[in-house]
Short mmCIF file of C-alpha atoms in Angstrom, two decimals:
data_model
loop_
_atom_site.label_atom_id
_atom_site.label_comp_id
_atom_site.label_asym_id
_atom_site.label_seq_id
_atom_site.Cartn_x
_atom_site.Cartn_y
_atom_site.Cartn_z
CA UNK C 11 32.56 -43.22 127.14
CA UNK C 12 34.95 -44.81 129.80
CA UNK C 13 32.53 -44.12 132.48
CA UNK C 14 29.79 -45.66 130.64
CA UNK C 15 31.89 -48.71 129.66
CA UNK C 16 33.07 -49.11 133.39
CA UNK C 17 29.42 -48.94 134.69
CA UNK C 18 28.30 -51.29 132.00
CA UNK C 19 31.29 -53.77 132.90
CA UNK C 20 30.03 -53.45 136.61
CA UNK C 21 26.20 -54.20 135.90
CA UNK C 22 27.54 -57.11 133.97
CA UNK C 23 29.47 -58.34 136.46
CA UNK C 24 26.88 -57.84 138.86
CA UNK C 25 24.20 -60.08 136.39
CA UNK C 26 26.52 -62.49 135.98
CA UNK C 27 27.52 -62.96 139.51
CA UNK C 28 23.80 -63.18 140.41
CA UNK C 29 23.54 -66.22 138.06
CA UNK C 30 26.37 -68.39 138.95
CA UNK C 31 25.20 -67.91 142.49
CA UNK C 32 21.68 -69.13 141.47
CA UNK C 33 22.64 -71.62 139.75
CA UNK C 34 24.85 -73.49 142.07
CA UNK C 35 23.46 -76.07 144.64
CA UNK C 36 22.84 -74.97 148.40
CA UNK C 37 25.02 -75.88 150.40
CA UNK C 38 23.20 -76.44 154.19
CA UNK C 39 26.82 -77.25 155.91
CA UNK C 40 28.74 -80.24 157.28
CA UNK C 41 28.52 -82.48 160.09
CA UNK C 42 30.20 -85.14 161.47
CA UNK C 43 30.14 -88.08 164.59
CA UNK C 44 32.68 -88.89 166.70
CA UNK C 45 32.66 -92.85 168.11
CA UNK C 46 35.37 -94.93 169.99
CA UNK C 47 36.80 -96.17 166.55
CA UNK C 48 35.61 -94.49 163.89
CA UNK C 49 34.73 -90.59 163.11
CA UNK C 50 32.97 -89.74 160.11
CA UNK C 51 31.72 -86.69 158.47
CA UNK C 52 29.06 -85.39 155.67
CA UNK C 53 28.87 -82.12 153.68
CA UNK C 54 25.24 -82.11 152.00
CA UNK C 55 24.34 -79.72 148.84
CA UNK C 56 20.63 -79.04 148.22
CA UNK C 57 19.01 -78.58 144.67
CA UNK C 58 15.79 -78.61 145.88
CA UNK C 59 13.21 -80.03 148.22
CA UNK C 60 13.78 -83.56 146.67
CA UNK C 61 16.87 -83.64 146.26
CA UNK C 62 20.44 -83.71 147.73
CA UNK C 63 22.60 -83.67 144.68
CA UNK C 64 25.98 -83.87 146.08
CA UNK C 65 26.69 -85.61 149.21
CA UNK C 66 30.26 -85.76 150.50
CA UNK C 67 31.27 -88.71 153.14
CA UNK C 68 34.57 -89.35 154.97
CA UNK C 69 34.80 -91.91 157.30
CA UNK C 70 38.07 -92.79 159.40
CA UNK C 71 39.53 -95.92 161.07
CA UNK C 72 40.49 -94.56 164.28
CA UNK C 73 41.77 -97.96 166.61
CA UNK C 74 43.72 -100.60 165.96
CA UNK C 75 41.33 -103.01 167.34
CA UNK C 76 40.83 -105.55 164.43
CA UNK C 77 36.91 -104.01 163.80
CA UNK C 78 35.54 -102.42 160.62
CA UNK C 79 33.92 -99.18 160.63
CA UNK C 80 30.84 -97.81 158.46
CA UNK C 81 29.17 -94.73 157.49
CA UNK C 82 25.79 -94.21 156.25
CA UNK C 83 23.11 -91.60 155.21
CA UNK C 84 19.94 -90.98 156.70
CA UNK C 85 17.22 -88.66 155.49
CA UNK C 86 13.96 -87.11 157.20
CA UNK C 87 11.07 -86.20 155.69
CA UNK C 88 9.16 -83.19 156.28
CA UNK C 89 6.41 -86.34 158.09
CA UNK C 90 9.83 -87.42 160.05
CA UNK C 91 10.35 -89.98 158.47
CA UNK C 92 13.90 -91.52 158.84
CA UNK C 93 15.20 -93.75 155.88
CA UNK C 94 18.51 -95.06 155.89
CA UNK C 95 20.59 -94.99 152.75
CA UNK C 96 23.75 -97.47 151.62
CA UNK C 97 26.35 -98.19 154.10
CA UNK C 98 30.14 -97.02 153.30
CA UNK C 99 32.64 -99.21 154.65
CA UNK C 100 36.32 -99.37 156.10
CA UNK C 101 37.87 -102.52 156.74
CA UNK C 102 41.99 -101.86 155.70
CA UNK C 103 42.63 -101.09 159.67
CA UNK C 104 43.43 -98.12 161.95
CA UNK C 105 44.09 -94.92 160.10
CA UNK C 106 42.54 -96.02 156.60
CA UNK C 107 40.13 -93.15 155.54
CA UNK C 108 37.41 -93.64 153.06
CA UNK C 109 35.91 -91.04 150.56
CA UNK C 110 32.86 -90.92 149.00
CA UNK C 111 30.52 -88.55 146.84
CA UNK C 112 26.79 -89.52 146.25
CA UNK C 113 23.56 -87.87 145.51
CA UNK C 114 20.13 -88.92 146.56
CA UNK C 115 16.53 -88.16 145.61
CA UNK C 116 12.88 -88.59 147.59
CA UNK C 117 9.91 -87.71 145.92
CA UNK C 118 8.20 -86.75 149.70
CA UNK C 119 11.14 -84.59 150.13
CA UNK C 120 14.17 -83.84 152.46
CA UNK C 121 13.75 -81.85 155.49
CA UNK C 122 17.05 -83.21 157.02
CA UNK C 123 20.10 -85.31 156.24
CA UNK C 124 22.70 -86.92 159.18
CA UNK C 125 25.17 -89.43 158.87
CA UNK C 126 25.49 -93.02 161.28
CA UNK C 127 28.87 -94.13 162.47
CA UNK C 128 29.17 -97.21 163.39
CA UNK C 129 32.28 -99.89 164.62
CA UNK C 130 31.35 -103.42 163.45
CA UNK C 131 32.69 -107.01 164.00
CA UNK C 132 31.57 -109.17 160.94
CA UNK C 133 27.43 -108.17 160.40
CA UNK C 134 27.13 -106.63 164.10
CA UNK C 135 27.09 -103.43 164.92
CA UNK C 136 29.25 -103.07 168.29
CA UNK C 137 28.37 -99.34 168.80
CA UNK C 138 26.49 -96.75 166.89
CA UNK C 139 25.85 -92.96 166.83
CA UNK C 140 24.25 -90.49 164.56
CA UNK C 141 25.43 -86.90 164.02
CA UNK C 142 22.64 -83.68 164.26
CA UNK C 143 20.63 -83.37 161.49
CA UNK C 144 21.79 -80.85 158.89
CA UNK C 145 18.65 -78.92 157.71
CA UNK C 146 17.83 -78.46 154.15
CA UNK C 147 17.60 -75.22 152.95
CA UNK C 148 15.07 -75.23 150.45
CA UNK C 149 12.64 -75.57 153.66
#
């Protein structure tokens, strides 16, 4: 009886194990941009082709130089096509970090996601880069 109950305990384990793991969003990995000024960062979890259901920014203030920074999204479709999402701002000075969890959906689909990091004096951008693309894993 005990070794039946143990192997039963194990196959549930197993099943239910299985589940959770099926259950929870993909995660395709981090990545992150490094400009005079500002670094920022994004962690993207897949749900499916479409969709990006948890995205996780962090953008930091790096210089003391009276500039804001920003952070943004940017998608590609599996036609490369790059949209580019809501910017994410700091503007409290050097060493203020900003936090932010979003989600986005395209009906063509997501074949990529990056961030843009960008230093800015008022509306213009004074210098820009974009991190790799971090593929999604549904594809």
């Amino acid at each position: 009886m005990k070794k039946n109950l143990g192997r039963m305990l194990a196959v549930g384990a197993a099943a239910l194990s299985a589940i959770a793991f099926s259950a929870s969003p993909a995660a395709a990995g981090g990545v992150s941009e490094r400009i005079p000024g500002a670094y920022g960062s994004g962690d993207f979890y897949y749900s499916s082709k479409t969709k990006a259901n948890q995205i996780y920014l962090k953008l930091v203030d790096e210089d003391a130089d009276g500039h804001h920074v920003r952070i943004r999204v940017q998608s590609l479709t599996p036609d490369r096509v790059t949209t580019s999402y809501a910017w994410r701002s700091v503007t409290t000075g050097a060493g203020t970090v900003g936090e932010w969890v979003t989600s986005l959906t395209d009906t063509r689909g997501i074949w990529a996601l990056r961030v843009q990091v960008c230093v800015f004096e008022g509306s213009t951008a004074l210098g820009c880069d974009e991190s790799d693309w971090d593929g999604n894993t549904y594809y």
